[in-house]
Tab-separated table of C-alpha atoms and ligand atoms in Angstrom:
chain	number	residue	atom	x	y	z
A	1	MET	CA	1.060	85.621	90.612
A	2	GLU	CA	1.199	82.919	87.713
A	3	THR	CA	1.700	80.436	91.028
A	4	ASP	CA	-0.999	81.769	92.825
A	5	LEU	CA	-3.669	81.798	90.409
A	6	THR	CA	-2.910	78.438	89.941
A	7	SER	CA	-3.196	77.231	93.267
A	8	GLU	CA	-6.356	79.172	93.464
A	9	TYR	CA	-7.638	76.894	91.178
A	10	ILE	CA	-7.330	73.764	92.279
A	11	GLN	CA	-8.132	74.671	95.258
A	12	THR	CA	-11.486	75.564	93.317
A	13	VAL	CA	-11.828	72.225	91.613
A	14	GLN	CA	-11.302	70.887	95.108
A	15	GLN	CA	-14.190	72.013	96.735
A	16	ARG	CA	-16.002	71.582	93.404
A	17	THR	CA	-15.873	67.587	93.636
A	18	GLN	CA	-16.474	67.673	97.545
A	19	THR	CA	-19.770	69.365	97.096
A	20	LEU	CA	-20.461	66.575	93.986
A	21	TYR	CA	-18.812	64.020	95.617
A	22	GLN	CA	-21.469	64.982	98.576
A	23	THR	CA	-24.387	65.613	96.529
A	24	THR	CA	-23.830	61.655	94.659
A	25	GLN	CA	-23.962	60.412	98.020
A	26	THR	CA	-26.479	62.208	99.541
A	27	ALA	CA	-28.701	61.410	95.890
A	28	ALA	CA	-27.733	58.156	94.717
A	29	HIS	CA	-30.715	56.484	95.833
A	30	GLU	CA	-33.612	58.838	94.790
A	31	SER	CA	-32.644	60.107	91.565
A	32	PRO	CA	-30.437	57.723	89.325
A	33	HIS	CA	-29.891	60.549	85.984
A	34	LEU	CA	-28.768	63.778	89.004
A	35	MET	CA	-26.306	60.829	89.325
A	36	LEU	CA	-25.222	60.449	85.913
A	37	GLY	CA	-25.797	64.702	86.073
A	38	CYS	CA	-22.972	64.776	88.983
A	39	LEU	CA	-20.920	62.232	86.963
A	40	GLU	CA	-20.090	63.968	83.937
A	41	GLU	CA	-19.004	67.345	86.425
A	42	LEU	CA	-16.950	64.628	87.765
A	43	GLN	CA	-15.837	64.194	84.968
A	44	SER	CA	-15.002	67.816	83.934
A	45	ALA	CA	-12.871	68.558	86.635
A	46	LEU	CA	-10.567	66.590	86.706
A	47	GLU	CA	-10.429	67.606	83.005
A	48	GLU	CA	-9.844	71.170	84.619
A	49	LEU	CA	-7.101	68.858	87.305
A	50	HIS	CA	-5.180	67.919	83.988
A	51	VAL	CA	-5.395	71.326	82.306
A	52	ALA	CA	-4.093	71.916	85.456
A	53	GLU	CA	-1.750	70.138	85.871
A	54	GLU	CA	0.273	70.851	82.807
A	55	GLU	CA	0.032	73.565	83.283
A	56	LEU	CA	2.170	73.540	86.410
A	57	ARG	CA	4.541	71.619	84.674
A	58	GLN	CA	5.557	74.439	82.008
A	59	GLN	CA	6.201	76.396	85.287
A	60	ASN	CA	7.776	74.567	86.997
A	61	LYS	CA	10.171	73.598	83.602
A	62	SER	CA	10.685	77.997	82.838
A	63	LEU	CA	12.080	77.969	86.707
A	64	LEU	CA	13.853	75.125	85.935
A	65	SER	CA	15.300	77.204	83.283
A	66	ALA	CA	15.992	80.617	85.059
A	67	GLN	CA	17.970	78.455	87.854
A	68	ARG	CA	20.040	77.719	85.489
A	69	THR	CA	20.949	81.052	84.046
A	70	ILE	CA	21.451	82.257	87.327
A	71	GLU	CA	23.323	79.401	88.273
A	72	ALA	CA	25.597	80.368	85.093
A	73	GLU	CA	25.753	83.917	85.456
A	74	ARG	CA	26.722	83.300	88.754
A	75	GLN	CA	29.199	80.819	88.091
A	76	ARG	CA	30.091	83.651	85.369
A	77	TYR	CA	30.569	86.551	88.001
A	78	GLN	CA	32.297	84.456	90.359
A	79	GLU	CA	35.384	83.063	87.839
A	80	LEU	CA	35.409	86.391	86.848
A	81	PHE	CA	36.243	87.604	90.428
A	82	GLU	CA	38.381	85.053	90.792
A	83	PHE	CA	40.520	85.187	88.300
A	84	ALA	CA	40.873	88.892	88.255
A	85	PRO	CA	44.517	90.091	86.998
A	86	ASP	CA	43.841	92.559	90.000
A	87	ALA	CA	43.132	92.369	93.573
A	88	TYR	CA	39.704	93.069	94.383
A	89	VAL	CA	37.919	92.040	98.123
A	90	VAL	CA	34.492	92.485	99.333
A	91	THR	CA	34.159	93.661	103.155
A	92	ASP	CA	31.070	94.794	104.787
A	93	LEU	CA	30.618	98.254	105.970
A	94	TYR	CA	33.750	98.133	108.722
A	95	GLY	CA	36.585	96.883	106.237
A	96	THR	CA	36.275	93.196	108.042
A	97	VAL	CA	36.990	91.179	104.422
A	98	LEU	CA	34.590	88.092	103.268
A	99	GLU	CA	35.657	87.643	99.941
A	100	ALA	CA	38.840	87.729	97.959
A	101	ASN	CA	40.450	86.210	95.053
A	102	ARG	CA	43.198	85.139	93.452
A	103	ALA	CA	45.602	88.456	92.920
A	104	ALA	CA	44.942	89.667	95.879
A	105	ILE	CA	46.185	86.483	97.806
A	106	GLU	CA	48.872	86.917	95.394
A	107	LEU	CA	49.257	90.091	96.404
A	108	PHE	CA	49.393	89.840	100.386
A	109	ASN	CA	51.209	86.980	100.296
A	110	VAL	CA	49.103	85.620	102.407
A	111	PRO	CA	46.058	81.831	102.972
A	112	TYR	CA	43.036	82.930	102.269
A	113	ARG	CA	42.212	81.956	106.157
A	114	HIS	CA	43.868	84.677	107.394
A	115	LEU	CA	43.261	87.089	104.330
A	116	ILE	CA	39.260	86.085	105.592
A	117	GLN	CA	37.469	87.832	108.477
A	118	ASN	CA	40.510	90.458	109.132
A	119	SER	CA	40.098	94.055	109.291
A	120	LEU	CA	41.457	95.092	106.162
A	121	VAL	CA	42.687	98.406	107.844
A	122	SER	CA	45.421	95.751	108.814
A	123	PHE	CA	46.752	95.642	105.475
A	124	VAL	CA	47.395	99.419	105.183
A	125	HIS	CA	50.919	100.900	106.382
A	126	LYS	CA	51.268	101.440	109.776
A	127	GLU	CA	51.749	106.188	108.973
A	128	GLN	CA	48.887	105.778	106.935
A	129	ARG	CA	46.372	103.324	109.259
A	130	SER	CA	44.415	106.713	110.581
A	131	ALA	CA	43.429	107.946	106.825
A	132	PHE	CA	41.877	105.405	105.512
A	133	ARG	CA	40.233	105.172	108.140
A	134	GLY	CA	38.911	108.348	107.683
A	135	LEU	CA	38.126	106.692	103.965
A	136	LEU	CA	35.771	104.111	105.201
A	137	SER	CA	33.577	106.357	106.915
A	138	GLN	CA	32.948	109.015	103.991
A	139	LEU	CA	32.834	105.627	102.165
A	140	LEU	CA	28.869	105.393	103.323
A	141	THR	CA	28.114	109.031	101.996
A	142	ILE	CA	30.626	109.619	99.230
A	143	HIS	CA	29.335	105.363	97.206
A	144	ARG	CA	32.464	105.603	95.804
A	145	VAL	CA	36.604	107.296	95.011
A	146	GLN	CA	39.094	106.625	92.196
A	147	GLU	CA	41.746	105.307	92.365
A	148	TRP	CA	43.106	106.395	95.875
A	149	GLU	CA	46.769	105.891	95.934
A	150	VAL	CA	48.049	103.956	100.257
A	151	THR	CA	50.647	101.806	100.486
A	152	MET	CA	49.893	98.691	101.871
A	153	CYS	CA	51.754	95.632	103.463
A	154	GLY	CA	51.600	92.657	103.195
A	155	GLN	CA	52.579	89.094	105.209
A	156	ASP	CA	56.225	89.763	104.772
A	157	THR	CA	55.261	93.761	105.166
A	158	HIS	CA	56.901	94.324	101.915
A	159	SER	CA	55.430	97.872	100.721
A	160	ILE	CA	52.877	97.349	98.093
A	161	ASP	CA	52.216	101.143	96.313
A	162	SER	CA	48.217	100.499	95.504
A	163	ALA	CA	45.514	103.218	93.516
A	164	ILE	CA	42.287	101.809	95.464
A	165	THR	CA	39.232	102.109	93.232
A	166	VAL	CA	35.837	101.223	96.637
A	167	GLU	CA	32.603	101.046	96.029
A	168	THR	CA	29.323	100.064	98.178
A	169	VAL	CA	27.075	97.773	97.588
A	170	ARG	CA	23.678	98.491	98.060
A	171	ASP	CA	20.827	95.816	98.331
A	172	PHE	CA	17.465	95.490	95.509
A	173	GLN	CA	15.843	98.719	98.559
A	174	GLY	CA	18.908	101.113	97.737
A	175	LYS	CA	20.785	100.141	101.132
A	176	ALA	CA	24.379	99.956	101.266
A	177	ILE	CA	25.559	96.368	102.594
A	178	ALA	CA	28.907	95.408	101.672
A	179	LEU	CA	32.115	97.606	100.016
A	180	ARG	CA	33.687	95.880	97.271
A	181	TRP	CA	37.278	97.830	96.661
A	182	LEU	CA	39.503	96.666	93.667
A	183	ILE	CA	43.587	96.873	95.060
A	184	ARG	CA	45.688	97.807	91.964
A	185	ASP	CA	49.439	97.399	92.275
A	186	VAL	CA	51.081	101.043	90.537
A	187	THR	CA	54.203	99.369	92.526
A	188	ALA	CA	56.299	98.538	88.603
A	189	ARG	CA	54.517	101.981	88.229
A	190	LYS	CA	55.211	104.120	90.487
A	191	GLN	CA	59.194	103.170	90.149
A	192	SER	CA	59.203	104.240	86.306
A	193	GLU	CA	57.759	107.569	87.550
A	194	ALA	CA	60.807	107.421	90.130
A	195	GLN	CA	62.902	106.998	87.341
A	196	LEU	CA	61.520	108.961	85.014
A	197	HIS	CA	61.401	112.352	87.586
A	198	LYS	CA	65.347	110.820	88.284
A	199	LEU	CA	66.461	110.618	83.910
A	200	GLN	CA	64.727	114.057	83.895
A	201	LEU	CA	66.774	115.901	86.831
A	202	GLN	CA	70.235	113.856	85.339
A	203	ASN	CA	69.081	114.922	82.075
A	204	LEU	CA	68.861	118.964	83.064
A	205	GLU	CA	72.143	118.860	85.012
A	206	LEU	CA	73.415	117.278	82.220
A	207	THR	CA	71.836	120.844	80.064
A	208	GLU	CA	73.881	122.517	82.244
A	209	ILE	CA	76.460	121.065	82.270
A	210	ASP	CA	77.244	120.548	78.221
A	211	ARG	CA	76.383	124.981	78.303
A	212	LEU	CA	79.247	125.502	81.380
A	213	LYS	CA	81.491	123.300	78.893
A	214	ASP	CA	80.491	125.575	76.012
A	215	GLN	CA	81.650	129.205	78.012
A	216	PHE	CA	84.192	126.635	79.277
A	217	MET	CA	85.624	126.994	75.326
A	218	ALA	CA	84.691	129.766	74.154
A	219	THR	CA	86.245	131.811	77.593
A	220	ILE	CA	89.278	129.274	77.492
A	221	SER	CA	89.850	129.897	73.253
A	222	HIS	CA	89.543	133.614	73.888
A	223	GLU	CA	92.401	133.805	76.180
A	224	LEU	CA	94.288	131.229	74.598
A	225	ARG	CA	94.385	133.134	71.147
A	226	THR	CA	96.121	136.002	72.592
A	227	PRO	CA	99.421	134.416	73.883
A	228	MET	CA	99.061	132.381	70.900
A	229	ASN	CA	98.857	135.654	68.617
A	230	ALA	CA	101.885	136.429	70.291
A	231	ILE	CA	104.399	133.638	70.009
A	232	LEU	CA	103.317	132.730	66.365
A	233	GLY	CA	104.137	136.021	65.682
A	234	PHE	CA	108.138	136.096	67.723
A	235	SER	CA	108.338	133.094	66.821
A	236	HIS	CA	108.858	134.272	62.876
A	237	LEU	CA	110.733	136.846	64.103
A	238	LEU	CA	113.306	134.498	66.039
A	239	LEU	CA	112.978	132.456	62.122
A	240	LYS	CA	114.144	134.876	60.821
A	241	ARG	CA	116.993	135.693	62.921
A	242	VAL	CA	118.175	132.155	62.946
A	243	SER	CA	117.737	130.995	59.409
A	244	THR	CA	120.363	133.847	58.976
A	245	MET	CA	122.968	131.899	61.232
A	246	GLU	CA	124.803	128.887	60.318
A	247	ASP	CA	123.563	126.458	63.056
A	248	SER	CA	120.556	125.056	60.938
A	249	THR	CA	119.642	123.170	63.572
A	250	LEU	CA	118.027	126.007	65.615
A	251	ALA	CA	115.666	126.960	62.251
A	252	CYS	CA	114.624	123.648	61.793
A	253	MET	CA	113.883	123.923	65.826
A	254	ALA	CA	112.202	127.794	65.135
A	255	ASP	CA	110.422	126.034	61.888
A	256	ARG	CA	109.285	123.712	63.904
A	257	ILE	CA	107.480	125.740	66.960
A	258	VAL	CA	106.050	127.998	64.686
A	259	CYS	CA	105.183	125.073	62.403
A	260	ASN	CA	103.399	124.352	65.905
A	261	SER	CA	102.010	127.791	67.027
A	262	GLN	CA	99.876	128.094	63.850
A	263	HIS	CA	98.999	124.707	64.234
A	264	LEU	CA	97.601	125.670	67.434
A	265	LEU	CA	96.541	129.215	66.916
A	266	THR	CA	94.074	127.708	63.700
A	267	LEU	CA	92.623	124.513	66.630
A	268	ILE	CA	91.762	127.544	69.035
A	269	GLU	CA	90.247	129.131	66.562
A	270	GLU	CA	88.272	126.195	65.209
A	271	LEU	CA	87.140	126.543	69.250
A	272	LEU	CA	85.366	130.119	69.573
A	273	ASP	CA	83.954	129.719	66.177
A	274	PHE	CA	82.106	126.419	66.983
A	275	SER	CA	80.899	127.741	70.481
A	276	LYS	CA	79.859	131.230	68.465
A	277	LEU	CA	77.773	129.180	66.060
A	278	LYS	CA	76.217	126.732	68.731
A	279	ALA	CA	75.094	129.881	71.516
A	280	LYS	CA	74.277	131.057	67.956
A	281	LYS	CA	76.097	133.422	68.717
A	282	LEU	CA	78.326	133.750	65.114
A	283	GLN	CA	77.154	137.199	62.728
A	284	LEU	CA	77.885	136.694	58.836
A	285	ARG	CA	78.812	139.752	57.566
A	286	MET	CA	77.886	140.306	54.363
A	287	THR	CA	78.662	141.873	51.312
A	288	GLU	CA	78.834	140.903	47.175
A	289	LEU	CA	81.588	138.628	45.770
A	290	ASP	CA	82.346	137.071	43.377
A	291	LEU	CA	82.811	133.070	45.238
A	292	LEU	CA	84.757	131.981	41.765
A	293	LYS	CA	87.152	134.396	42.810
A	294	VAL	CA	86.623	132.913	46.715
A	295	ALA	CA	87.099	129.522	45.510
A	296	ASP	CA	90.318	130.474	43.018
A	297	GLU	CA	92.012	131.855	46.240
A	298	THR	CA	91.506	128.828	48.888
A	299	ALA	CA	92.128	125.899	46.072
A	300	GLN	CA	95.710	128.237	45.677
A	301	GLU	CA	96.235	128.977	49.221
A	302	LEU	CA	95.685	124.470	49.960
A	303	ARG	CA	97.018	123.343	46.517
A	304	HIS	CA	100.965	123.044	47.683
A	305	PHE	CA	99.291	120.705	50.338
A	306	ALA	CA	97.885	118.165	47.599
A	307	GLU	CA	101.116	118.338	45.834
A	308	GLN	CA	103.585	117.455	48.574
A	309	LYS	CA	100.921	114.539	49.326
A	310	GLY	CA	101.028	114.242	44.778
A	311	ILE	CA	97.635	114.898	44.006
A	312	ALA	CA	95.979	116.941	41.781
A	313	LEU	CA	93.883	120.465	43.488
A	314	ASN	CA	91.186	121.316	40.783
A	315	LEU	CA	89.358	124.622	40.330
A	316	ASP	CA	86.312	123.952	37.797
A	317	SER	CA	83.735	125.409	36.859
A	318	ALA	CA	81.644	126.864	33.263
A	319	GLN	CA	81.216	129.810	34.689
A	320	GLN	CA	83.632	133.645	34.214
A	321	ALA	CA	81.718	134.472	37.235
A	322	LEU	CA	79.356	133.352	40.041
A	323	PRO	CA	78.002	136.965	42.067
A	324	ILE	CA	76.520	137.061	44.646
A	325	VAL	CA	76.114	137.650	48.670
A	326	SER	CA	77.532	136.207	51.015
A	327	ASP	CA	79.846	136.409	53.892
A	328	PRO	CA	83.976	135.810	52.318
A	329	VAL	CA	85.612	133.805	55.258
A	330	ARG	CA	82.829	132.444	55.983
A	331	LEU	CA	82.843	130.987	52.697
A	332	ARG	CA	85.875	130.659	52.364
A	333	GLN	CA	86.331	128.531	56.288
A	334	ILE	CA	83.714	125.908	54.321
A	335	MET	CA	85.258	125.433	51.131
A	336	THR	CA	89.208	125.391	53.891
A	337	ASN	CA	87.339	122.717	55.987
A	338	LEU	CA	85.546	120.198	53.059
A	339	LEU	CA	89.366	120.448	51.108
A	340	SER	CA	91.565	120.553	53.519
A	341	ASN	CA	89.774	117.006	54.955
A	342	ALA	CA	89.673	115.642	50.910
A	343	ILE	CA	93.510	116.171	50.421
A	344	LYS	CA	94.722	114.894	53.789
A	345	PHE	CA	92.272	111.812	53.155
A	346	THR	CA	93.077	110.935	49.305
A	347	GLU	CA	96.753	109.716	48.937
A	348	ALA	CA	96.741	109.192	44.813
A	349	GLY	CA	94.110	110.724	42.812
A	350	GLN	CA	93.115	114.106	42.205
A	351	VAL	CA	91.327	116.535	44.535
A	352	THR	CA	88.286	118.793	42.885
A	353	LEU	CA	86.551	121.845	44.143
A	354	GLY	CA	83.611	122.792	42.274
A	355	VAL	CA	81.381	126.008	41.829
A	356	TRP	CA	78.778	126.550	39.999
A	357	GLY	CA	75.239	128.943	39.639
A	358	LEU	CA	71.641	127.226	39.321
A	359	PRO	CA	68.222	127.936	38.783
A	360	ALA	CA	66.096	129.858	40.752
A	361	GLY	CA	68.635	132.073	42.482
A	362	ARG	CA	70.715	129.038	43.584
A	363	VAL	CA	74.470	128.063	43.455
A	364	LEU	CA	76.134	125.272	44.515
A	365	ILE	CA	79.828	124.588	45.713
A	366	VAL	CA	81.724	121.557	44.829
A	367	VAL	CA	84.379	119.072	47.022
A	368	GLN	CA	85.221	116.527	45.442
A	369	ASP	CA	87.943	113.397	45.977
A	370	THR	CA	89.582	109.860	45.109
A	371	GLY	CA	90.531	109.240	48.503
A	372	ILE	CA	89.832	106.614	51.314
A	373	GLY	CA	85.916	106.966	51.550
A	374	ILE	CA	83.379	106.977	54.300
A	375	ASP	CA	80.604	103.749	55.439
A	376	PRO	CA	77.573	104.559	54.932
A	377	ALA	CA	76.814	104.246	58.692
A	378	ASP	CA	79.319	106.926	59.902
A	379	GLN	CA	77.938	109.625	57.683
A	380	GLU	CA	75.871	111.427	59.357
A	381	ARG	CA	78.134	110.813	62.688
A	382	ILE	CA	81.309	112.944	61.208
A	383	PHE	CA	79.227	115.555	61.132
A	384	GLN	CA	79.385	115.428	64.406
A	385	GLU	CA	81.354	117.659	66.827
A	386	PHE	CA	84.440	115.943	67.840
A	387	TRP	CA	82.978	112.825	65.885
A	388	GLN	CA	86.381	111.127	63.990
A	389	VAL	CA	85.898	108.230	61.792
A	390	ASN	CA	88.901	106.637	62.986
A	391	GLN	CA	90.593	107.237	66.293
A	392	THR	CA	94.351	106.341	64.229
A	393	SER	CA	94.622	106.918	60.639
A	394	THR	CA	92.971	110.785	61.699
A	395	ARG	CA	95.864	110.713	64.253
A	396	LEU	CA	98.343	110.072	61.563
A	397	ASN	CA	96.150	113.315	59.542
A	398	GLY	CA	95.630	115.207	61.991
A	399	GLY	CA	92.617	117.266	63.755
A	400	THR	CA	90.354	118.048	65.802
A	401	GLY	CA	87.015	117.138	64.542
A	402	LEU	CA	85.401	120.084	64.767
A	403	GLY	CA	85.654	120.758	61.062
A	404	LEU	CA	82.792	119.266	59.632
A	405	ALA	CA	79.891	120.428	62.533
A	406	ILE	CA	81.089	124.081	61.262
A	407	VAL	CA	80.356	123.856	57.942
A	408	ARG	CA	77.232	122.427	58.343
A	409	SER	CA	76.483	124.540	60.959
A	410	LEU	CA	78.011	127.799	58.796
A	411	VAL	CA	75.347	125.714	56.088
A	412	GLU	CA	72.129	126.457	58.035
A	413	LEU	CA	73.249	129.759	59.415
A	414	MET	CA	74.128	130.313	55.128
A	415	GLN	CA	69.118	128.924	54.259
A	416	GLY	CA	71.761	126.656	52.177
A	417	SER	CA	71.585	122.265	52.193
A	418	LEU	CA	73.910	120.179	51.942
A	419	SER	CA	74.402	115.635	50.874
A	420	ILE	CA	77.449	114.000	50.415
A	421	GLU	CA	78.010	111.036	49.178
A	422	SER	CA	80.833	108.624	49.678
A	423	GLN	CA	82.148	105.280	48.607
A	424	VAL	CA	84.572	103.358	50.454
A	425	GLY	CA	87.913	103.243	48.804
A	426	ARG	CA	86.294	105.219	45.489
A	427	GLY	CA	85.719	108.391	47.116
A	428	THR	CA	83.829	111.351	48.658
A	429	THR	CA	82.129	113.891	47.615
A	430	PHE	CA	79.831	116.674	49.813
A	431	ARG	CA	77.396	118.565	48.196
A	432	ILE	CA	76.308	122.379	49.168
A	433	GLU	CA	73.626	124.071	47.535
A	434	LEU	CA	73.439	128.243	49.006
A	435	PRO	CA	70.948	131.212	48.378
A	436	ARG	CA	72.555	133.798	46.315
A	437	GLN	CA	70.897	136.772	48.769
A	438	LEU	CA	69.858	135.537	52.102
A	439	LYS	CA	65.836	135.846	52.956
A	440	TYR	CA	65.764	137.596	56.156
B	501	ADP	P1	88.670	116.232	61.303
B	501	ADP	O1	89.262	117.405	62.451
B	501	ADP	O2	88.955	114.870	61.358
B	501	ADP	O3	88.876	117.072	60.044
B	501	ADP	P2	85.880	117.294	60.502
B	501	ADP	O4	84.916	116.860	60.990
B	501	ADP	O5	86.223	117.641	59.510
B	501	ADP	O6	87.324	116.797	62.241
B	501	ADP	O7	85.824	115.268	59.673
B	501	ADP	C1	85.534	114.571	60.641
B	501	ADP	C2	86.082	112.609	59.766
B	501	ADP	O8	85.071	112.367	58.956
B	501	ADP	C3	87.208	112.711	59.915
B	501	ADP	O9	88.261	112.918	60.657
B	501	ADP	C4	87.001	112.110	58.805
B	501	ADP	O10	87.375	110.227	59.593
B	501	ADP	C5	85.532	111.728	58.469
B	501	ADP	N1	85.985	112.886	57.004
B	501	ADP	C6	86.249	114.010	56.311
B	501	ADP	N2	86.293	114.130	55.394
B	501	ADP	C7	86.606	113.324	54.755
B	501	ADP	C8	86.864	112.976	53.708
B	501	ADP	N3	86.850	114.288	52.064
B	501	ADP	N4	87.244	111.744	53.034
B	501	ADP	C9	87.026	110.612	54.506
B	501	ADP	N5	87.070	110.509	55.150
B	501	ADP	C10	86.831	112.039	55.532
């Protein structure tokens, strides 16, 4: 606009100069002072021309700087396009490739010249080409499609799971002139989704297997318990009879049958209890009881095992009685499991069972030994079912690895808490806090 005005202005000055020139020629002889006037006029026209020239220079300067900015912008866009991490392609409205960046060339694994002027459809998996053509034909009306999943294939025909975003490029009048495609390789994402799906299925299968295992454990231990009770009963009878006979070998064999049957029955009972606890089917039979009395009876029952190993089993309490409402059978089971472990894993020193009243309607049961102790790394794991710290030493000592898992589940059922403190080579202390009465 400004340039038009300047050229108009220069034209006017030229015309005026021309007129002056002609006037000067005709008037030169007749009137010299007219000539002087003309020269002055010419002078001012020349000055105006200078001004116009200066203005032109300024405009030229601004134009040059604008051109440089545009060039820098173009360069920046080109670099962004060229080095974008995702594949970018520009096609005409029929899908013929006009431009493609490096990522696109890498994605399709073809030389640039094979991509340019080629149809983008030819890089789409055969089975999806007609759907792709359908998309192409709709683009003029819908303008943009986002994250459309399509399988593409490169030169070596390997499949590329892609998510395509495409939009129309328009001229300044709004007319669609090209299509800009962003092709994102989602093969890795697809693979991890498939992997995740597989893992979820496996997880479901494992849960089902776990459920079947629990069910099997419950059924089998239930089925074994009745014959095992019969075997134990009959072997007791047998032992009674053969112990009156002269043959000590027979008595010894009958005694071993009784011991082993008893052991097997305990194991079956543990399995059954654990199955019930896991299935949340174990019911507590609550009654008023004296915790101190239950503790004393349990200690008495196990004392001879401790004495057989030459260690003392002490009962420790400041109270005369500790009345609570709980399930005596399950309380005894908790104390028996902890005490038999303490005796099992102690070679010298003593095992102590302590029961104490605590403020806020709670009681404390402590089982302490001076045995082998448990490494900190194993202290959480020992509560997992079938987990044993050291298979060799435990095998010598016997056990199923269910004792502590049962203790933990029972304590939870009784709304209590359980903690352990242990030092390798120095001994272990288990602490259980229970409410004197359960809250429902
Ligand atoms: P187990 O039938 O093997 O005794 P538990 O669940 O009762 O099963 O115990 C799990 C493991 O924890 C034991 O095998 C043993 O390695 C460890 N453990 C339990 N109590 C003690 C303890 N008082 N001292 C040392 N180790 C213990």
